[in-house]
Amino acid sequence: QVRLVESGGGSVQSGGSLRLSCVGSGYTYGSYCMGWFRQVPGKEREGVASLDSDNRMQYADSVKGRFTISQGNAKNIVYLQMNNLKPEDTAMYYCAVVPLGVASATLNANYCLRAGNYGEGDWGKGTPVTVSS
């Protein structure tokens, strides 16, 4: 059974930093997407940062230059370093993983950043981030 557990969320002031972690278990995928998504009440879940099994990384325009996604030595761990946080970054942050039936390099570069492409995948329960001004 696939399980994803996020941690590292919290409350910070504007300009602060947080590092989110996601530890996955119960799967071994040769080709996959992993991503960080966020959601606030009343809005759709949006992609924040993603990586694929070909080590391509993508970021939402709103976080480019501030957030960095990385993978641990164990491929089932993914981090999101968030710097220069802004109040508009306040949200519940989710980690997700989805296996791919093709090599990830054959897909559009933004494929892994779209929440809708994780329908056959798995999601964590989220970790909250609150940024105060």
Short mmCIF file of N, CA, C and O in Angstrom, two decimals:
data_model
loop_
_atom_site.label_atom_id
_atom_site.label_comp_id
_atom_site.label_asym_id
_atom_site.label_seq_id
_atom_site.Cartn_x
_atom_site.Cartn_y
_atom_site.Cartn_z
N GLN A 1 0.85 -1.19 0.00
CA GLN A 1 0.00 0.00 0.00
C GLN A 1 0.88 1.24 0.00
O GLN A 1 1.77 1.39 0.83
N VAL A 2 0.60 2.12 -0.94
CA VAL A 2 1.40 3.34 -1.05
C VAL A 2 1.01 4.30 0.08
O VAL A 2 -0.16 4.50 0.37
N ARG A 3 2.02 4.87 0.68
CA ARG A 3 1.79 5.84 1.73
C ARG A 3 2.76 7.00 1.56
O ARG A 3 3.95 6.80 1.32
N LEU A 4 2.24 8.22 1.68
CA LEU A 4 3.04 9.43 1.62
C LEU A 4 2.78 10.24 2.88
O LEU A 4 1.62 10.49 3.22
N VAL A 5 3.83 10.66 3.55
CA VAL A 5 3.68 11.42 4.78
C VAL A 5 4.48 12.71 4.69
O VAL A 5 5.70 12.68 4.54
N GLU A 6 3.77 13.81 4.76
CA GLU A 6 4.41 15.12 4.71
C GLU A 6 4.70 15.63 6.13
O GLU A 6 3.99 15.30 7.07
N SER A 7 5.73 16.45 6.22
CA SER A 7 6.06 17.10 7.48
C SER A 7 6.80 18.40 7.19
O SER A 7 7.22 18.63 6.06
N GLY A 8 6.95 19.22 8.22
CA GLY A 8 7.74 20.44 8.08
C GLY A 8 6.94 21.72 7.97
O GLY A 8 7.52 22.81 7.95
N GLY A 9 5.63 21.61 7.88
CA GLY A 9 4.82 22.81 7.81
C GLY A 9 4.82 23.56 9.12
O GLY A 9 5.28 23.07 10.14
N GLY A 10 4.32 24.78 9.08
CA GLY A 10 4.28 25.59 10.28
C GLY A 10 3.88 27.01 9.98
O GLY A 10 3.40 27.32 8.90
N SER A 11 4.09 27.86 10.97
CA SER A 11 3.76 29.28 10.85
C SER A 11 5.04 30.10 10.87
O SER A 11 5.87 29.93 11.76
N VAL A 12 5.18 30.98 9.88
CA VAL A 12 6.35 31.84 9.79
C VAL A 12 5.91 33.24 9.38
O VAL A 12 4.79 33.42 8.87
N GLN A 13 6.79 34.17 9.58
CA GLN A 13 6.51 35.53 9.11
C GLN A 13 6.97 35.68 7.67
O GLN A 13 7.80 34.91 7.16
N SER A 14 6.41 36.66 7.03
CA SER A 14 6.78 36.96 5.65
C SER A 14 8.30 37.12 5.54
O SER A 14 8.93 37.77 6.37
N GLY A 15 8.88 36.48 4.52
CA GLY A 15 10.32 36.50 4.33
C GLY A 15 11.02 35.31 4.95
O GLY A 15 12.22 35.10 4.70
N GLY A 16 10.31 34.54 5.72
CA GLY A 16 10.90 33.38 6.38
C GLY A 16 11.01 32.18 5.47
O GLY A 16 10.67 32.24 4.28
N SER A 17 11.51 31.10 6.03
CA SER A 17 11.75 29.87 5.27
C SER A 17 11.18 28.66 5.99
O SER A 17 11.10 28.64 7.23
N LEU A 18 10.82 27.67 5.21
CA LEU A 18 10.42 26.37 5.72
C LEU A 18 10.93 25.31 4.76
O LEU A 18 11.07 25.56 3.56
N ARG A 19 11.16 24.12 5.30
CA ARG A 19 11.54 22.98 4.47
C ARG A 19 10.54 21.86 4.72
O ARG A 19 10.45 21.34 5.82
N LEU A 20 9.81 21.51 3.67
CA LEU A 20 8.85 20.42 3.76
C LEU A 20 9.51 19.12 3.33
O LEU A 20 10.36 19.12 2.44
N SER A 21 9.10 18.03 3.95
CA SER A 21 9.59 16.71 3.59
C SER A 21 8.42 15.80 3.30
O SER A 21 7.34 15.94 3.89
N CYS A 22 8.64 14.88 2.39
CA CYS A 22 7.63 13.88 2.06
C CYS A 22 8.34 12.54 1.98
O CYS A 22 9.25 12.37 1.16
N VAL A 23 7.90 11.62 2.80
CA VAL A 23 8.48 10.28 2.80
C VAL A 23 7.45 9.30 2.25
O VAL A 23 6.35 9.20 2.78
N GLY A 24 7.82 8.63 1.20
CA GLY A 24 6.93 7.66 0.58
C GLY A 24 7.33 6.24 0.92
O GLY A 24 8.50 5.95 1.19
N SER A 25 6.37 5.35 0.91
CA SER A 25 6.63 3.93 1.15
C SER A 25 5.61 3.10 0.41
O SER A 25 4.55 3.58 0.00
N GLY A 26 5.97 1.84 0.21
CA GLY A 26 5.03 0.91 -0.41
C GLY A 26 5.02 0.90 -1.92
O GLY A 26 4.10 0.34 -2.53
N TYR A 27 6.03 1.47 -2.55
CA TYR A 27 6.06 1.47 -4.01
C TYR A 27 7.49 1.53 -4.51
O TYR A 27 8.40 2.01 -3.82
N THR A 28 7.66 1.05 -5.71
CA THR A 28 8.91 1.19 -6.45
C THR A 28 8.52 1.44 -7.90
O THR A 28 8.01 0.53 -8.58
N TYR A 29 8.73 2.66 -8.37
CA TYR A 29 8.33 3.03 -9.72
C TYR A 29 9.58 3.33 -10.56
O TYR A 29 10.44 4.08 -10.14
N GLY A 30 9.61 2.78 -11.75
CA GLY A 30 10.73 3.09 -12.64
C GLY A 30 10.56 4.45 -13.28
O GLY A 30 11.52 5.22 -13.38
N SER A 31 9.37 4.74 -13.73
CA SER A 31 9.06 6.03 -14.34
C SER A 31 7.92 6.65 -13.54
O SER A 31 6.89 6.02 -13.31
N TYR A 32 8.10 7.89 -13.13
CA TYR A 32 7.12 8.49 -12.22
C TYR A 32 7.20 10.00 -12.22
O TYR A 32 8.17 10.60 -12.69
N CYS A 33 6.17 10.58 -11.67
CA CYS A 33 6.16 11.99 -11.29
C CYS A 33 6.01 12.05 -9.78
O CYS A 33 5.28 11.25 -9.19
N MET A 34 6.69 13.03 -9.19
CA MET A 34 6.43 13.37 -7.78
C MET A 34 6.29 14.88 -7.71
O MET A 34 7.00 15.61 -8.41
N GLY A 35 5.37 15.33 -6.90
CA GLY A 35 5.16 16.77 -6.86
C GLY A 35 4.64 17.27 -5.54
O GLY A 35 4.15 16.50 -4.71
N TRP A 36 4.78 18.56 -5.38
CA TRP A 36 4.20 19.29 -4.27
C TRP A 36 3.07 20.17 -4.81
O TRP A 36 3.26 20.86 -5.82
N PHE A 37 1.96 20.12 -4.11
CA PHE A 37 0.79 20.88 -4.51
C PHE A 37 0.27 21.63 -3.28
O PHE A 37 0.59 21.29 -2.15
N ARG A 38 -0.52 22.64 -3.51
CA ARG A 38 -1.10 23.36 -2.39
C ARG A 38 -2.54 23.73 -2.69
O ARG A 38 -2.95 23.84 -3.85
N GLN A 39 -3.28 23.92 -1.62
CA GLN A 39 -4.70 24.23 -1.77
C GLN A 39 -5.17 25.08 -0.61
O GLN A 39 -4.81 24.82 0.55
N VAL A 40 -5.95 26.08 -0.95
CA VAL A 40 -6.63 26.88 0.06
C VAL A 40 -8.11 26.65 -0.10
O VAL A 40 -8.59 26.30 -1.18
N PRO A 41 -8.88 26.81 0.95
CA PRO A 41 -10.34 26.56 0.87
C PRO A 41 -10.98 27.37 -0.24
O PRO A 41 -10.71 28.56 -0.40
N GLY A 42 -11.81 26.70 -1.02
CA GLY A 42 -12.53 27.37 -2.08
C GLY A 42 -11.79 27.48 -3.40
O GLY A 42 -12.34 28.00 -4.37
N LYS A 43 -10.56 27.01 -3.42
CA LYS A 43 -9.77 27.07 -4.65
C LYS A 43 -9.31 25.69 -5.05
O LYS A 43 -9.23 24.77 -4.23
N GLU A 44 -8.97 25.55 -6.33
CA GLU A 44 -8.47 24.28 -6.82
C GLU A 44 -7.06 24.04 -6.33
O GLU A 44 -6.30 24.97 -6.05
N ARG A 45 -6.71 22.76 -6.25
CA ARG A 45 -5.35 22.40 -5.88
C ARG A 45 -4.42 22.79 -7.02
O ARG A 45 -4.69 22.49 -8.19
N GLU A 46 -3.33 23.44 -6.70
CA GLU A 46 -2.40 23.89 -7.74
C GLU A 46 -1.03 23.27 -7.56
O GLU A 46 -0.58 23.01 -6.43
N GLY A 47 -0.38 23.04 -8.68
CA GLY A 47 0.97 22.52 -8.64
C GLY A 47 1.95 23.58 -8.22
O GLY A 47 1.88 24.72 -8.70
N VAL A 48 2.86 23.23 -7.33
CA VAL A 48 3.89 24.15 -6.84
C VAL A 48 5.25 23.81 -7.45
O VAL A 48 5.92 24.66 -8.01
N ALA A 49 5.62 22.55 -7.34
CA ALA A 49 6.91 22.09 -7.86
C ALA A 49 6.82 20.60 -8.10
O ALA A 49 6.11 19.89 -7.37
N SER A 50 7.54 20.14 -9.10
CA SER A 50 7.49 18.71 -9.41
C SER A 50 8.84 18.26 -9.96
O SER A 50 9.65 19.06 -10.42
N LEU A 51 9.03 16.96 -9.89
CA LEU A 51 10.18 16.35 -10.54
C LEU A 51 9.73 15.01 -11.11
O LEU A 51 8.72 14.44 -10.71
N ASP A 52 10.52 14.53 -12.07
CA ASP A 52 10.17 13.23 -12.65
C ASP A 52 11.38 12.31 -12.61
O ASP A 52 12.47 12.69 -12.17
N SER A 53 11.19 11.10 -13.08
CA SER A 53 12.24 10.09 -12.99
C SER A 53 13.41 10.39 -13.92
O SER A 53 14.44 9.74 -13.82
N ASP A 54 13.23 11.37 -14.82
CA ASP A 54 14.35 11.84 -15.64
C ASP A 54 14.97 13.11 -15.07
O ASP A 54 15.69 13.82 -15.78
N ASN A 55 14.66 13.38 -13.80
CA ASN A 55 15.26 14.50 -13.06
C ASN A 55 14.92 15.87 -13.64
O ASN A 55 15.69 16.83 -13.48
N ARG A 56 13.80 15.96 -14.30
CA ARG A 56 13.36 17.28 -14.75
C ARG A 56 12.53 17.91 -13.64
O ARG A 56 11.67 17.26 -13.06
N MET A 57 12.77 19.14 -13.37
CA MET A 57 12.06 19.84 -12.31
C MET A 57 11.29 21.01 -12.90
O MET A 57 11.77 21.70 -13.81
N GLN A 58 10.09 21.21 -12.40
CA GLN A 58 9.24 22.29 -12.87
C GLN A 58 8.69 23.05 -11.67
O GLN A 58 8.48 22.48 -10.60
N TYR A 59 8.46 24.33 -11.87
CA TYR A 59 7.94 25.18 -10.80
C TYR A 59 6.80 26.05 -11.32
O TYR A 59 6.82 26.50 -12.47
N ALA A 60 5.86 26.31 -10.44
CA ALA A 60 4.85 27.30 -10.75
C ALA A 60 5.53 28.66 -10.84
O ALA A 60 6.50 28.93 -10.12
N ASP A 61 5.03 29.52 -11.73
CA ASP A 61 5.64 30.84 -11.90
C ASP A 61 5.68 31.61 -10.58
O ASP A 61 6.63 32.36 -10.33
N SER A 62 4.70 31.41 -9.74
CA SER A 62 4.59 32.17 -8.50
C SER A 62 5.67 31.82 -7.48
O SER A 62 5.88 32.58 -6.52
N VAL A 63 6.36 30.69 -7.68
CA VAL A 63 7.36 30.28 -6.69
C VAL A 63 8.77 30.19 -7.27
O VAL A 63 9.72 29.92 -6.53
N LYS A 64 8.91 30.41 -8.56
CA LYS A 64 10.23 30.33 -9.18
C LYS A 64 11.20 31.30 -8.51
O LYS A 64 10.87 32.45 -8.25
N GLY A 65 12.39 30.79 -8.23
CA GLY A 65 13.40 31.60 -7.57
C GLY A 65 13.29 31.61 -6.06
O GLY A 65 14.19 32.10 -5.37
N ARG A 66 12.19 31.08 -5.52
CA ARG A 66 12.01 31.05 -4.06
C ARG A 66 11.94 29.62 -3.52
O ARG A 66 12.40 29.36 -2.40
N PHE A 67 11.35 28.71 -4.27
CA PHE A 67 11.17 27.33 -3.83
C PHE A 67 12.11 26.41 -4.62
O PHE A 67 12.37 26.65 -5.81
N THR A 68 12.57 25.36 -3.96
CA THR A 68 13.41 24.37 -4.61
C THR A 68 12.94 22.97 -4.22
O THR A 68 12.84 22.66 -3.03
N ILE A 69 12.68 22.16 -5.23
CA ILE A 69 12.32 20.76 -4.98
C ILE A 69 13.57 19.91 -5.15
O ILE A 69 14.40 20.17 -6.02
N SER A 70 13.72 18.92 -4.30
CA SER A 70 14.87 18.04 -4.40
C SER A 70 14.47 16.65 -3.91
O SER A 70 13.45 16.47 -3.25
N GLN A 71 15.32 15.70 -4.24
CA GLN A 71 15.04 14.32 -3.87
C GLN A 71 16.18 13.81 -3.01
O GLN A 71 17.35 14.14 -3.24
N GLY A 72 15.84 13.02 -2.02
CA GLY A 72 16.87 12.45 -1.19
C GLY A 72 17.61 11.35 -1.91
O GLY A 72 17.28 10.97 -3.04
N ASN A 73 18.66 10.84 -1.27
CA ASN A 73 19.39 9.72 -1.86
C ASN A 73 18.46 8.53 -2.07
O ASN A 73 18.59 7.79 -3.05
N ALA A 74 17.53 8.37 -1.16
CA ALA A 74 16.46 7.39 -1.35
C ALA A 74 15.39 8.08 -2.18
O ALA A 74 14.87 9.12 -1.79
N LYS A 75 15.08 7.53 -3.31
CA LYS A 75 14.19 8.20 -4.26
C LYS A 75 12.78 8.38 -3.74
O LYS A 75 11.99 9.09 -4.34
N ASN A 76 12.47 7.77 -2.61
CA ASN A 76 11.11 7.90 -2.08
C ASN A 76 10.96 9.10 -1.15
O ASN A 76 9.93 9.26 -0.50
N ILE A 77 11.99 9.94 -1.05
CA ILE A 77 11.92 11.13 -0.21
C ILE A 77 12.07 12.35 -1.11
O ILE A 77 12.98 12.42 -1.93
N VAL A 78 11.18 13.30 -0.93
CA VAL A 78 11.25 14.54 -1.70
C VAL A 78 11.08 15.71 -0.75
O VAL A 78 10.30 15.64 0.21
N TYR A 79 11.84 16.76 -1.00
CA TYR A 79 11.83 17.94 -0.16
C TYR A 79 11.33 19.16 -0.94
O TYR A 79 11.43 19.20 -2.17
N LEU A 80 10.84 20.12 -0.22
CA LEU A 80 10.51 21.41 -0.80
C LEU A 80 11.07 22.49 0.10
O LEU A 80 10.55 22.72 1.20
N GLN A 81 12.15 23.12 -0.34
CA GLN A 81 12.73 24.23 0.39
C GLN A 81 12.02 25.50 -0.04
O GLN A 81 12.02 25.84 -1.22
N MET A 82 11.44 26.18 0.91
CA MET A 82 10.66 27.38 0.61
C MET A 82 11.31 28.58 1.29
O MET A 82 11.37 28.64 2.52
N ASN A 83 11.81 29.50 0.48
CA ASN A 83 12.46 30.70 1.00
C ASN A 83 11.64 31.94 0.63
O ASN A 83 10.83 31.91 -0.29
N ASN A 84 11.92 33.02 1.34
CA ASN A 84 11.23 34.29 1.08
C ASN A 84 9.72 34.08 0.98
O ASN A 84 9.07 34.51 0.02
N LEU A 85 9.18 33.43 1.97
CA LEU A 85 7.75 33.11 1.95
C LEU A 85 6.90 34.37 2.02
O LEU A 85 7.28 35.36 2.66
N LYS A 86 5.76 34.29 1.35
CA LYS A 86 4.82 35.41 1.29
C LYS A 86 3.47 34.97 1.84
O LYS A 86 3.15 33.77 1.83
N PRO A 87 2.67 35.91 2.30
CA PRO A 87 1.34 35.53 2.82
C PRO A 87 0.52 34.72 1.82
O PRO A 87 -0.24 33.82 2.23
N GLU A 88 0.69 34.98 0.54
CA GLU A 88 -0.07 34.24 -0.47
C GLU A 88 0.40 32.80 -0.63
O GLU A 88 -0.22 32.02 -1.35
N ASP A 89 1.48 32.43 0.05
CA ASP A 89 1.92 31.03 0.05
C ASP A 89 1.17 30.22 1.10
O ASP A 89 1.33 28.99 1.17
N THR A 90 0.37 30.87 1.92
CA THR A 90 -0.39 30.17 2.95
C THR A 90 -1.35 29.17 2.31
O THR A 90 -2.15 29.52 1.44
N ALA A 91 -1.27 27.92 2.73
CA ALA A 91 -2.08 26.85 2.15
C ALA A 91 -1.77 25.54 2.86
O ALA A 91 -0.84 25.45 3.65
N MET A 92 -2.55 24.53 2.52
CA MET A 92 -2.20 23.16 2.88
C MET A 92 -1.36 22.63 1.73
O MET A 92 -1.75 22.74 0.57
N TYR A 93 -0.22 22.05 2.08
CA TYR A 93 0.70 21.54 1.07
C TYR A 93 0.66 20.01 1.06
O TYR A 93 0.75 19.37 2.11
N TYR A 94 0.52 19.46 -0.14
CA TYR A 94 0.40 18.03 -0.33
C TYR A 94 1.52 17.51 -1.21
O TYR A 94 1.95 18.17 -2.16
N CYS A 95 1.92 16.29 -0.91
CA CYS A 95 2.87 15.57 -1.74
C CYS A 95 2.09 14.49 -2.50
O CYS A 95 1.12 13.93 -1.97
N ALA A 96 2.51 14.20 -3.73
CA ALA A 96 1.84 13.18 -4.51
C ALA A 96 2.86 12.46 -5.39
O ALA A 96 3.89 13.03 -5.77
N VAL A 97 2.53 11.23 -5.73
CA VAL A 97 3.37 10.44 -6.64
C VAL A 97 2.45 9.67 -7.58
O VAL A 97 1.35 9.24 -7.18
N VAL A 98 2.88 9.51 -8.81
CA VAL A 98 2.10 8.73 -9.78
C VAL A 98 3.05 7.97 -10.69
O VAL A 98 4.04 8.52 -11.17
N PRO A 99 2.79 6.68 -10.92
CA PRO A 99 3.61 5.94 -11.86
C PRO A 99 3.22 6.31 -13.29
O PRO A 99 2.07 6.68 -13.56
N LEU A 100 4.18 6.22 -14.18
CA LEU A 100 3.94 6.53 -15.58
C LEU A 100 4.13 5.29 -16.44
O LEU A 100 5.01 4.49 -16.17
N GLY A 101 3.32 5.18 -17.48
CA GLY A 101 3.45 4.03 -18.36
C GLY A 101 4.47 4.22 -19.45
O GLY A 101 4.73 3.30 -20.22
N VAL A 102 5.05 5.42 -19.51
CA VAL A 102 6.07 5.74 -20.51
C VAL A 102 7.22 6.44 -19.81
O VAL A 102 7.10 6.85 -18.65
N ALA A 103 8.33 6.58 -20.51
CA ALA A 103 9.45 7.34 -19.95
C ALA A 103 9.00 8.78 -19.72
O ALA A 103 8.39 9.39 -20.60
N SER A 104 9.30 9.33 -18.56
CA SER A 104 8.82 10.67 -18.24
C SER A 104 9.36 11.71 -19.22
O SER A 104 8.71 12.72 -19.48
N ALA A 105 10.52 11.44 -19.80
CA ALA A 105 11.11 12.41 -20.73
C ALA A 105 10.30 12.57 -22.01
O ALA A 105 10.48 13.54 -22.74
N THR A 106 9.40 11.62 -22.28
CA THR A 106 8.58 11.72 -23.47
C THR A 106 7.36 12.63 -23.27
O THR A 106 6.65 12.95 -24.22
N LEU A 107 7.12 13.01 -22.04
CA LEU A 107 5.95 13.82 -21.71
C LEU A 107 6.28 15.30 -21.73
O LEU A 107 7.44 15.70 -21.56
N ASN A 108 5.26 16.09 -21.90
CA ASN A 108 5.42 17.54 -21.81
C ASN A 108 6.09 17.90 -20.49
O ASN A 108 5.81 17.30 -19.45
N ALA A 109 6.96 18.89 -20.53
CA ALA A 109 7.76 19.23 -19.35
C ALA A 109 6.89 19.58 -18.14
O ALA A 109 7.30 19.36 -17.00
N ASN A 110 5.70 20.13 -18.36
CA ASN A 110 4.84 20.53 -17.26
C ASN A 110 3.86 19.43 -16.82
O ASN A 110 3.01 19.67 -15.97
N TYR A 111 3.97 18.26 -17.40
CA TYR A 111 3.01 17.19 -17.11
C TYR A 111 2.93 16.91 -15.61
O TYR A 111 1.85 16.78 -15.05
N CYS A 112 4.06 16.82 -14.96
CA CYS A 112 4.09 16.43 -13.55
C CYS A 112 3.64 17.55 -12.62
O CYS A 112 3.46 17.31 -11.43
N LEU A 113 3.46 18.75 -13.16
CA LEU A 113 3.04 19.87 -12.34
C LEU A 113 1.51 20.01 -12.29
O LEU A 113 0.98 20.83 -11.55
N ARG A 114 0.83 19.18 -13.04
CA ARG A 114 -0.64 19.28 -13.11
C ARG A 114 -1.27 18.27 -12.17
O ARG A 114 -1.10 17.06 -12.33
N ALA A 115 -2.07 18.75 -11.23
CA ALA A 115 -2.68 17.86 -10.25
C ALA A 115 -3.57 16.82 -10.90
O ALA A 115 -3.69 15.69 -10.42
N GLY A 116 -4.21 17.18 -12.00
CA GLY A 116 -5.11 16.26 -12.68
C GLY A 116 -4.44 15.02 -13.23
O GLY A 116 -5.11 14.02 -13.50
N ASN A 117 -3.13 15.07 -13.39
CA ASN A 117 -2.39 13.91 -13.91
C ASN A 117 -2.01 12.91 -12.83
O ASN A 117 -1.35 11.92 -13.12
N TYR A 118 -2.46 13.18 -11.60
CA TYR A 118 -2.15 12.27 -10.50
C TYR A 118 -3.37 11.43 -10.11
O TYR A 118 -3.43 10.87 -9.02
N GLY A 119 -4.34 11.34 -11.01
CA GLY A 119 -5.56 10.59 -10.70
C GLY A 119 -5.31 9.12 -10.39
O GLY A 119 -6.02 8.53 -9.58
N GLU A 120 -4.30 8.55 -11.03
CA GLU A 120 -3.97 7.14 -10.79
C GLU A 120 -2.87 7.01 -9.74
O GLU A 120 -2.33 5.92 -9.53
N GLY A 121 -2.53 8.11 -9.10
CA GLY A 121 -1.46 8.10 -8.12
C GLY A 121 -1.95 8.15 -6.69
O GLY A 121 -3.10 7.78 -6.40
N ASP A 122 -1.09 8.61 -5.81
CA ASP A 122 -1.39 8.66 -4.39
C ASP A 122 -0.99 10.01 -3.82
O ASP A 122 -0.02 10.62 -4.27
N TRP A 123 -1.73 10.39 -2.78
CA TRP A 123 -1.53 11.67 -2.13
C TRP A 123 -1.30 11.50 -0.63
O TRP A 123 -1.85 10.59 -0.02
N GLY A 124 -0.52 12.40 -0.07
CA GLY A 124 -0.42 12.47 1.37
C GLY A 124 -1.58 13.26 1.94
O GLY A 124 -2.43 13.77 1.21
N LYS A 125 -1.58 13.38 3.26
CA LYS A 125 -2.68 14.08 3.93
C LYS A 125 -2.42 15.57 4.09
O LYS A 125 -3.30 16.31 4.51
N GLY A 126 -1.22 15.99 3.77
CA GLY A 126 -0.92 17.41 3.78
C GLY A 126 -0.27 17.91 5.04
O GLY A 126 -0.36 17.30 6.11
N THR A 127 0.42 19.05 4.90
CA THR A 127 1.00 19.75 6.04
C THR A 127 0.71 21.24 5.85
O THR A 127 0.87 21.77 4.75
N PRO A 128 0.24 21.92 6.89
CA PRO A 128 -0.19 23.31 6.73
C PRO A 128 0.96 24.30 6.81
O PRO A 128 1.89 24.14 7.61
N VAL A 129 0.88 25.31 5.98
CA VAL A 129 1.84 26.41 5.99
C VAL A 129 1.07 27.71 6.12
O VAL A 129 0.14 27.97 5.35
N THR A 130 1.46 28.50 7.11
CA THR A 130 0.84 29.80 7.32
C THR A 130 1.92 30.86 7.35
O THR A 130 2.88 30.75 8.12
N VAL A 131 1.76 31.86 6.51
CA VAL A 131 2.73 32.95 6.43
C VAL A 131 2.01 34.24 6.80
O VAL A 131 1.05 34.64 6.15
N SER A 132 2.49 34.89 7.84
CA SER A 132 1.87 36.13 8.29
C SER A 132 2.68 37.33 7.82
O SER A 132 3.90 37.26 7.69
N SER A 133 1.97 38.41 7.59
CA SER A 133 2.65 39.62 7.09
C SER A 133 3.21 40.45 8.23
O SER A 133 2.92 40.23 9.39
#
